Coordinates of C-alpha atoms (C1' of nucleotides) in Angstrom, one line a residue:
Chain E
X1 CA 99.4 157.7 141.5
X2 CA 95.8 158.3 141.6
X3 CA 94.0 155.1 143.5
X4 CA 90.0 155.0 142.0
X5 CA 87.9 154.2 145.3
X6 CA 84.3 153.2 145.8
X7 CA 82.1 153.0 149.3
X8 CA 79.0 151.1 149.5
X9 CA 77.6 150.7 152.2
X10 CA 73.9 152.0 153.5
X11 CA 74.8 154.2 157.0
X12 CA 75.9 157.6 156.6
X13 CA 77.2 158.3 159.6
X14 CA 79.8 156.2 158.5
X15 CA 80.2 156.6 155.3
X16 CA 81.3 160.6 156.5
X17 CA 83.8 159.0 158.8
X18 CA 85.9 157.0 155.9
X19 CA 85.7 160.2 153.7
X20 CA 87.2 162.2 156.8
X21 CA 89.6 159.2 157.4
X22 CA 90.8 159.0 153.6
X23 CA 90.4 163.4 153.2
X24 CA 94.6 162.7 154.5
X25 CA 95.6 161.1 151.6
X26 CA 95.7 163.2 147.9
X27 CA 96.7 159.9 146.1
X28 CA 92.5 158.2 146.8
X29 CA 90.0 159.7 144.9
X30 CA 86.8 158.8 145.9
X31 CA 84.2 158.2 143.0
X32 CA 81.5 156.9 143.5
X33 CA 79.5 156.5 146.7
X34 CA 76.2 153.3 146.6
X35 CA 73.7 152.8 149.4
X36 CA 73.4 149.0 148.4
X37 CA 75.0 146.0 146.9
X38 CA 72.7 146.5 143.7
X39 CA 73.3 150.5 143.8
X40 CA 76.9 149.6 143.7
X41 CA 76.4 147.1 140.5
X42 CA 74.9 149.5 139.0
X43 CA 77.6 152.0 138.8
X44 CA 80.7 149.8 138.0
X45 CA 78.3 148.6 135.2
X46 CA 78.4 152.3 134.0
X47 CA 82.0 152.7 134.1
X48 CA 84.9 149.7 135.9
X49 CA 88.0 151.4 136.1
X50 CA 87.7 151.9 139.5
X51 CA 91.0 150.4 141.9
X52 CA 89.1 149.6 145.5
X53 CA 85.6 149.1 147.0
X54 CA 85.5 149.7 150.1
X55 CA 82.4 147.3 151.1
X56 CA 79.6 147.2 154.3
X57 CA 77.9 143.9 155.1
X58 CA 74.6 144.4 156.0
X59 CA 72.6 146.1 154.3
X60 CA 69.5 146.4 152.8
X61 CA 69.2 144.6 149.5
X62 CA 72.1 143.1 148.6
X63 CA 74.5 142.5 151.4
X64 CA 78.4 143.0 151.4
X65 CA 79.1 139.2 150.8
X66 CA 76.3 138.5 147.9
X67 CA 77.9 142.2 146.4
X68 CA 81.7 141.4 146.8
X69 CA 80.8 137.8 144.9
X70 CA 79.2 139.4 142.5
X71 CA 81.6 142.1 141.5
X72 CA 84.4 139.7 141.2
X73 CA 83.3 137.3 139.5
X74 CA 82.2 140.2 136.4
X75 CA 85.3 142.3 137.9
X76 CA 88.1 140.8 139.0
X77 CA 90.4 143.2 138.5
X78 CA 88.3 145.5 141.3
X79 CA 90.3 144.9 144.4
X80 CA 87.3 144.5 147.8
X81 CA 88.2 145.9 151.3
X82 CA 85.6 144.1 153.9
X83 CA 84.7 147.6 156.1
X84 CA 82.7 146.8 158.9
X85 CA 81.3 147.4 162.3
X86 CA 80.8 143.3 162.9
X87 CA 83.5 140.6 162.4
X88 CA 82.6 137.0 163.2
X89 CA 84.0 134.1 161.8
X90 CA 81.2 133.2 159.4
X91 CA 81.0 136.6 157.8
X92 CA 85.0 136.4 157.8
X93 CA 84.7 133.4 156.3
X94 CA 81.9 133.9 153.8
X95 CA 83.9 137.3 152.7
X96 CA 86.7 135.8 152.2
X97 CA 85.0 132.7 149.6
X98 CA 83.5 135.2 148.0
X99 CA 86.5 137.2 146.7
X100 CA 87.3 140.1 149.5
X101 CA 91.1 141.0 149.6
X102 CA 90.8 141.7 152.9
X103 CA 88.6 142.8 156.0
X104 CA 89.2 146.2 158.4
X105 CA 87.0 147.3 160.8
X106 CA 85.3 150.5 160.9
X107 CA 87.1 151.9 163.9
X108 CA 90.0 151.6 161.8
X109 CA 93.2 155.0 162.0
X110 CA 92.8 156.6 158.2
X111 CA 97.1 155.7 158.5
X112 CA 96.0 152.2 158.8
X113 CA 93.9 152.2 156.4
X114 CA 95.5 154.2 153.5
X115 CA 98.1 151.7 154.5
X116 CA 95.9 148.9 154.3
X117 CA 94.6 150.4 150.9
X118 CA 98.0 150.7 149.4
X119 CA 99.9 147.2 149.9
X120 CA 96.0 145.7 148.5
X121 CA 96.2 147.3 145.2
X122 CA 100.1 146.1 145.3
X123 CA 98.4 142.5 145.7
X124 CA 99.0 142.3 149.4
X125 CA 96.0 141.4 151.9
X126 CA 94.5 144.0 154.4
X127 CA 93.9 142.4 157.6
X128 CA 92.6 143.1 160.7
X129 CA 95.1 141.5 163.8
X130 CA 92.4 140.0 165.2
X131 CA 91.0 138.7 162.2
X132 CA 94.5 138.0 160.8
X133 CA 93.8 135.7 163.8
X134 CA 90.8 133.7 162.8
X135 CA 91.5 133.7 159.5
X136 CA 94.6 132.1 160.9
X137 CA 91.9 130.0 163.3
X138 CA 89.8 129.3 160.1
X139 CA 93.0 127.4 158.1
X140 CA 94.0 125.7 161.4
X141 CA 90.6 123.7 161.7
X142 CA 89.3 122.3 159.4
X143 CA 86.3 124.1 157.8
X144 CA 82.1 123.2 159.1
X145 CA 79.6 122.8 156.5
X146 CA 77.7 124.6 158.4
X147 CA 79.4 127.7 155.7
X148 CA 78.7 126.1 152.9
X149 CA 74.8 126.0 151.8
X150 CA 74.1 125.1 148.0
X151 CA 70.6 126.9 147.1
X152 CA 70.0 125.5 144.5
X153 CA 70.5 122.2 143.3
X154 CA 71.7 120.9 140.9
X155 CA 70.7 117.7 139.1
X156 CA 73.5 116.1 136.4
X157 CA 73.2 112.3 135.3
X158 CA 76.4 110.4 136.1
X159 CA 77.4 110.3 132.2
X160 CA 77.3 114.6 132.0
X161 CA 79.5 114.7 135.9
X162 CA 82.6 111.7 134.4
X163 CA 82.5 114.5 131.4
X164 CA 82.6 117.2 133.8
X165 CA 86.2 115.5 135.8
X166 CA 87.8 115.3 132.2
X167 CA 86.8 119.5 131.0
X168 CA 88.3 119.7 134.7
X169 CA 91.6 118.6 133.9
X170 CA 91.8 121.0 130.7
X171 CA 90.9 117.4 128.2
X172 CA 89.9 118.8 124.5
X173 CA 86.2 117.4 123.5
X174 CA 87.9 115.0 120.8
X175 CA 90.2 114.0 124.0
X176 CA 87.8 113.2 126.4
X177 CA 85.4 111.4 123.1
X178 CA 89.0 108.7 123.7
X179 CA 89.2 109.0 127.1
X180 CA 85.3 108.0 127.8
X181 CA 84.6 105.7 124.7
X182 CA 82.1 108.5 122.5
X183 CA 81.8 109.7 119.7
X184 CA 83.6 114.3 119.9
X185 CA 79.5 114.8 118.9
X186 CA 78.3 113.0 122.0
X187 CA 80.1 114.5 124.6
X188 CA 80.1 117.3 122.8
X189 CA 76.3 116.8 123.0
X190 CA 77.0 116.1 127.4
X191 CA 78.8 119.6 127.8
X192 CA 75.9 121.5 126.2
X193 CA 73.4 119.7 129.0
X194 CA 76.0 120.3 131.0
X195 CA 75.7 124.5 130.1
X196 CA 72.1 124.6 130.1
X197 CA 71.7 122.3 133.7
X198 CA 74.8 124.7 134.9
X199 CA 73.6 128.0 133.0
X200 CA 76.7 128.6 131.8
X201 CA 78.6 129.2 128.4
X202 CA 82.5 127.5 129.3
X203 CA 84.5 125.2 130.0
X204 CA 85.8 127.4 133.3
X205 CA 82.2 128.5 134.4
X206 CA 81.7 125.1 134.0
X207 CA 84.2 123.8 136.2
X208 CA 84.3 127.0 138.3
X209 CA 80.0 126.0 139.0
X210 CA 80.0 122.1 139.2
X211 CA 83.3 122.7 141.7
X212 CA 81.4 125.4 144.2
X213 CA 78.2 122.6 144.5
X214 CA 81.3 120.0 145.0
X215 CA 79.9 118.3 142.3
X216 CA 83.2 117.1 141.0
Chain J
X1 CA 104.2 146.7 180.2
X2 CA 107.5 145.1 179.9
X3 CA 107.8 142.3 177.1
X4 CA 109.5 139.3 177.5
X5 CA 111.1 138.5 173.8
X6 CA 113.3 135.6 172.8
X7 CA 114.9 135.3 168.9
X8 CA 116.0 131.7 168.0
X9 CA 117.9 131.4 164.9
X10 CA 120.3 130.7 163.6
X11 CA 122.0 132.9 161.8
X12 CA 123.6 134.9 163.1
X13 CA 123.9 138.8 161.2
X14 CA 120.1 138.1 161.3
X15 CA 120.2 138.2 164.9
X16 CA 121.6 141.2 165.4
X17 CA 119.3 142.7 162.7
X18 CA 116.4 142.3 165.0
X19 CA 118.2 143.1 168.1
X20 CA 119.4 146.5 166.1
X21 CA 115.2 146.5 165.2
X22 CA 114.2 146.0 169.0
X23 CA 116.7 148.2 170.0
X24 CA 114.4 151.0 170.3
X25 CA 111.5 150.1 171.8
X26 CA 112.4 150.2 175.7
X27 CA 109.2 148.1 176.7
X28 CA 110.6 144.6 174.8
X29 CA 113.5 143.1 176.4
X30 CA 115.5 140.0 174.2
X31 CA 115.6 137.5 177.2
X32 CA 117.8 135.2 175.4
X33 CA 119.2 134.1 172.1
X34 CA 118.6 130.3 170.5
X35 CA 120.7 129.5 167.4
X36 CA 119.0 126.1 166.8
X37 CA 114.9 124.5 167.6
X38 CA 116.8 121.8 170.2
X39 CA 118.9 125.0 172.0
X40 CA 115.7 127.1 172.2
X41 CA 114.1 124.5 173.4
X42 CA 116.8 123.8 176.7
X43 CA 116.2 127.8 177.2
X44 CA 112.6 127.0 177.8
X45 CA 113.0 124.3 179.9
X46 CA 115.4 126.3 182.4
X47 CA 112.7 129.9 182.1
X48 CA 109.2 129.1 180.5
X49 CA 108.1 132.5 181.4
X50 CA 108.2 134.1 178.3
X51 CA 106.0 136.4 175.9
X52 CA 106.7 135.5 172.9
X53 CA 108.9 134.4 170.5
X54 CA 110.4 135.7 166.9
X55 CA 111.4 131.9 164.9
X56 CA 113.5 131.2 162.3
X57 CA 112.3 128.4 160.0
X58 CA 115.9 127.2 157.9
X59 CA 117.8 125.9 161.2
X60 CA 120.3 122.9 161.7
X61 CA 119.0 120.4 164.7
X62 CA 115.2 121.5 165.1
X63 CA 113.5 123.4 162.3
X64 CA 111.1 126.2 163.4
X65 CA 108.1 124.2 162.7
X66 CA 108.7 121.6 164.6
X67 CA 110.3 123.6 167.3
X68 CA 107.2 126.0 166.6
X69 CA 104.1 123.1 167.1
X70 CA 106.4 121.7 170.8
X71 CA 106.7 124.9 172.4
X72 CA 103.0 125.4 171.7
X73 CA 102.6 122.0 172.6
X74 CA 104.6 122.1 176.2
X75 CA 104.4 125.8 176.6
X76 CA 100.1 127.1 174.5
X77 CA 101.3 130.6 176.2
X78 CA 104.4 131.2 174.0
X79 CA 103.3 134.5 170.9
X80 CA 105.4 132.6 168.4
X81 CA 106.2 134.8 165.3
X82 CA 108.1 133.6 162.3
X83 CA 110.7 135.5 160.5
X84 CA 112.4 134.5 157.8
X85 CA 113.1 135.3 154.7
X86 CA 111.1 133.0 152.5
X87 CA 107.5 133.2 152.5
X88 CA 106.6 130.4 150.5
X89 CA 103.7 128.3 150.1
X90 CA 104.0 125.2 151.8
X91 CA 106.1 127.4 154.9
X92 CA 103.8 129.7 156.0
X93 CA 101.1 126.8 155.6
X94 CA 103.1 124.4 158.5
X95 CA 104.0 127.8 160.2
X96 CA 99.7 128.2 160.8
X97 CA 99.2 124.3 161.4
X98 CA 102.1 123.9 163.5
X99 CA 100.5 127.2 165.6
X100 CA 102.3 130.1 164.6
X101 CA 100.6 133.5 165.9
X102 CA 102.1 135.7 163.2
X103 CA 104.6 135.1 160.3
X104 CA 106.4 138.8 159.0
X105 CA 109.9 138.5 157.3
X106 CA 113.0 139.4 158.1
X107 CA 112.9 143.0 156.0
X108 CA 110.4 144.0 158.5
X109 CA 111.4 147.8 159.3
X110 CA 111.5 148.6 163.0
X111 CA 107.4 149.6 163.9
X112 CA 105.9 146.5 162.1
X113 CA 107.7 144.7 164.0
X114 CA 107.1 146.6 167.0
X115 CA 103.6 147.0 166.6
X116 CA 102.8 143.5 165.0
X117 CA 104.3 141.8 169.1
X118 CA 102.6 144.3 170.5
X119 CA 99.6 143.8 168.7
X120 CA 100.5 139.8 169.0
X121 CA 100.7 139.4 173.0
X122 CA 96.7 141.1 172.5
X123 CA 95.8 138.4 170.7
X124 CA 96.1 139.2 166.9
X125 CA 98.1 137.9 163.9
X126 CA 101.5 139.7 162.1
X127 CA 101.0 139.1 159.6
X128 CA 103.3 140.9 156.3
X129 CA 100.0 141.9 153.7
X130 CA 101.6 139.6 151.2
X131 CA 101.6 136.7 153.0
X132 CA 98.0 137.8 154.6
X133 CA 97.2 137.8 151.0
X134 CA 98.4 133.8 150.5
X135 CA 96.7 132.9 153.8
X136 CA 93.7 134.0 152.0
X137 CA 94.0 132.3 149.2
X138 CA 94.6 129.2 150.9
X139 CA 91.2 129.5 152.9
X140 CA 89.8 129.3 149.7
X141 CA 91.1 126.8 147.4
X142 CA 91.1 123.3 149.4
X143 CA 94.2 122.6 150.3
X144 CA 94.6 118.5 150.1
X145 CA 96.8 118.3 147.1
X146 CA 98.4 121.2 146.6
X147 CA 101.6 120.5 148.6
X148 CA 102.1 116.9 146.7
X149 CA 104.4 117.5 144.2
X150 CA 104.7 121.1 143.2
X151 CA 108.3 121.6 143.8
X152 CA 108.8 123.9 140.7
X153 CA 108.8 127.5 141.4
X154 CA 106.6 129.0 138.8
X155 CA 106.9 133.0 138.7
X156 CA 104.3 134.8 137.1
X157 CA 104.5 138.9 137.0
X158 CA 101.8 140.8 139.0
X159 CA 100.1 141.7 135.4
X160 CA 99.8 137.7 134.4
X161 CA 98.2 137.1 137.6
X162 CA 96.0 139.8 137.0
X163 CA 94.8 138.2 133.8
X164 CA 94.9 134.8 135.2
X165 CA 92.5 136.3 138.0
X166 CA 89.9 136.5 135.2
X167 CA 90.4 134.1 133.1
X168 CA 89.3 132.1 136.0
X169 CA 85.9 134.1 136.1
X170 CA 85.3 132.4 132.9
X171 CA 85.4 135.6 130.9
X172 CA 87.1 136.4 127.4
X173 CA 89.6 138.1 126.2
X174 CA 87.5 140.4 125.1
X175 CA 85.9 141.1 128.1
X176 CA 89.0 140.9 130.2
X177 CA 90.5 143.8 127.7
X178 CA 87.8 145.9 128.1
X179 CA 88.4 145.1 132.1
X180 CA 92.2 145.6 133.1
X181 CA 92.0 148.9 130.1
X182 CA 93.6 146.5 127.1
X183 CA 93.4 146.0 123.5
X184 CA 92.6 142.2 123.6
X185 CA 96.1 142.1 121.7
X186 CA 97.5 142.4 125.3
X187 CA 95.5 140.3 126.7
X188 CA 96.6 137.6 124.9
X189 CA 100.3 137.7 124.6
X190 CA 99.9 137.6 128.2
X191 CA 97.8 134.1 128.3
X192 CA 100.8 133.2 125.7
X193 CA 103.6 133.2 128.5
X194 CA 100.8 132.4 130.8
X195 CA 101.1 129.1 129.4
X196 CA 104.2 129.5 128.6
X197 CA 105.5 129.6 132.3
X198 CA 103.0 126.8 133.7
X199 CA 103.6 124.9 130.0
X200 CA 100.1 124.6 129.8
X201 CA 97.6 124.7 126.3
X202 CA 94.5 126.2 127.5
X203 CA 92.5 128.2 130.1
X204 CA 91.5 125.5 132.3
X205 CA 94.6 123.8 132.1
X206 CA 96.5 127.5 133.2
X207 CA 93.3 127.9 135.8
X208 CA 94.3 124.7 137.2
X209 CA 97.5 124.5 137.7
X210 CA 97.7 128.2 139.1
X211 CA 94.9 127.0 141.5
X212 CA 97.7 123.5 142.5
X213 CA 100.3 126.4 143.1
X214 CA 98.7 128.7 144.8
X215 CA 99.0 131.9 142.2
X216 CA 95.1 132.7 142.2
Chain R
dC1 C1' 125.6 150.4 129.5
dA2 C1' 123.7 146.9 128.2
dT3 C1' 120.6 143.1 128.5
dT4 C1' 116.9 141.6 130.4
dC5 C1' 112.1 141.5 132.3
dC6 C1' 107.1 143.6 132.0
dA7 C1' 103.6 145.5 129.6
dT8 C1' 102.0 147.3 126.1
dA9 C1' 100.1 146.4 121.0
dG10 C1' 99.1 145.1 116.3
dG11 C1' 98.4 140.8 111.7
dG12 C1' 97.5 136.2 110.9
dC13 C1' 95.9 131.4 110.5
dA14 C1' 94.1 127.0 112.4
dA15 C1' 92.0 124.5 115.2
dT16 C1' 88.8 124.4 119.3
dT17 C1' 85.0 125.8 120.5
dG18 C1' 79.8 127.6 121.5
dC19 C1' 75.7 126.8 119.9
dC20 C1' 71.5 125.7 116.9
dG21 C1' 69.4 121.9 114.5
dT22 C1' 67.8 116.4 114.3
dA23 C1' 67.6 111.0 115.6
dT24 C1' 67.5 106.6 118.1
dT25 C1' 68.1 103.3 121.5
dT26 C1' 67.6 102.4 126.1
dA27 C1' 65.4 102.5 130.8
dC28 C1' 62.5 103.7 134.9
dG29 C1' 58.4 105.2 137.4
dC30 C1' 53.5 106.0 136.9
Chain U
dG1 C1' 52.6 100.8 128.5
dC2 C1' 53.5 105.3 127.4
dG3 C1' 55.7 109.5 129.3
dT4 C1' 61.1 111.1 129.8
dA5 C1' 64.9 110.8 130.8
dA6 C1' 69.5 109.7 129.7
dA7 C1' 73.2 108.3 126.4
dT8 C1' 73.7 108.0 122.4
dA9 C1' 75.2 110.4 117.8
dC10 C1' 76.1 113.6 112.9
dG11 C1' 76.2 118.2 110.4
dG12 C1' 76.5 123.1 109.9
dC13 C1' 77.9 128.3 110.8
dA14 C1' 80.3 131.5 113.4
dA15 C1' 83.1 133.7 117.3
dT16 C1' 86.8 132.3 120.2
dT17 C1' 91.6 130.1 121.3
dG18 C1' 96.1 129.0 120.7
dC19 C1' 99.9 130.2 118.3
dC20 C1' 103.1 131.8 115.4
dC21 C1' 105.6 136.1 114.1
dT22 C1' 106.4 141.0 114.6
dA23 C1' 107.8 146.1 117.4
dT24 C1' 108.4 149.1 121.6
dG25 C1' 109.2 151.3 126.0
dG26 C1' 109.9 151.6 130.6
dA27 C1' 112.3 149.3 134.2
dA28 C1' 115.2 146.5 137.0
dT29 C1' 119.8 144.5 137.2
dG30 C1' 124.0 143.9 136.4

DNA sequence: CATTCCATAGGGCAATTGCCGTATTTACGC
DNA sequence: GCGTAAATACGGCAATTGCCCTATGGAATG
């Protein structure tokens, strides 16, 4: 099996170190390297036939967390392993929330990196033991709200929330109308308005975004 | 360094398998073996100069989760790695809540087990990649109602999970097909099968149910 | 060696959804 | 009192979805 891999990292020295580590293994081919998130997204736009990305966190233009979120939104099939020198709780938590499939430190030895990549491709998660411990602690203690800041504030009306709640259960327009004692037309109109406010174009997206913003 | 280790497990066959695996390494000495939790607690009472316990979950008298909780309460310095054949979400979550420092499956190879023990002693967490992924998913999705009434175990194939993941981002059939390099027909067939397995009839319901079961 | 998944792929059809109009009534703030 | 927002409601149309059918090759399991 040939694994199509990409690296997004602004530090050329560390990129070279990663390349050296991967050079031992002929089942991995490095498709491209980007020096920041937006450059990486551009490369993905061209060709999203890719298995996995090794992603740095600290980068100019678009950092690793934001980039991870965007990649996972558009190309959820692409696995992402965060590969960084820092391992503070906030970064780890945000990376996980953004959808990262693993989190390794840059001093990782070649074998562990290779194994981690293979395991991630097979649906597992690659994790440094010290980071694994941090995730366990995060799971144990309810996560502080300090990590969850909602930049844009979206205001939905009470009725729109009602509709959204029903939407999230997977109910159809007609059933929602029946439940809320409304005409289906009204439900549709509400949903149209919700879409505009949330800037989405489907039920799932609406529910997804609403949950992220604690609206439902 | 000599690591003082104990095993709590009622299955003598598996205990023997573990002993065999550890016999390769002379930095680990097995201090005692208990066949259930209360027996283990009694041994600890006698002498709690111990570094680490390999703990089974399914046991008579006092199960692994309860035992872990009690050991950690009284002897927090003793590390505990859950070593079990089952890896369902509820067990993993409860074990973590109880204070386990790691979670490995019994089929683990000797080197990984040894490495996991050393890393745990050094403050890290030993985790099988598939279990690491489950913890990430638990961290991503709110844990609350997840374990209320989902006794049924739903098995989706790897490919079905891939498709479901894309669905959860709100992507359409055609985009998903494009991302996974599949024909739209295939994506539709996968989704049909997912619906049947989950017993649902729409994208949202599928995503909703899948999240409740920690499938995505 | 048979059987049962799994992954792949296509055709067809009815229902639902997403998006564009327009329109009326109620209510709240300035 | 007048503008604005919210809530209500209808019609139309293209695209998407949900569901039925069939079919093949490979992997796994017994």
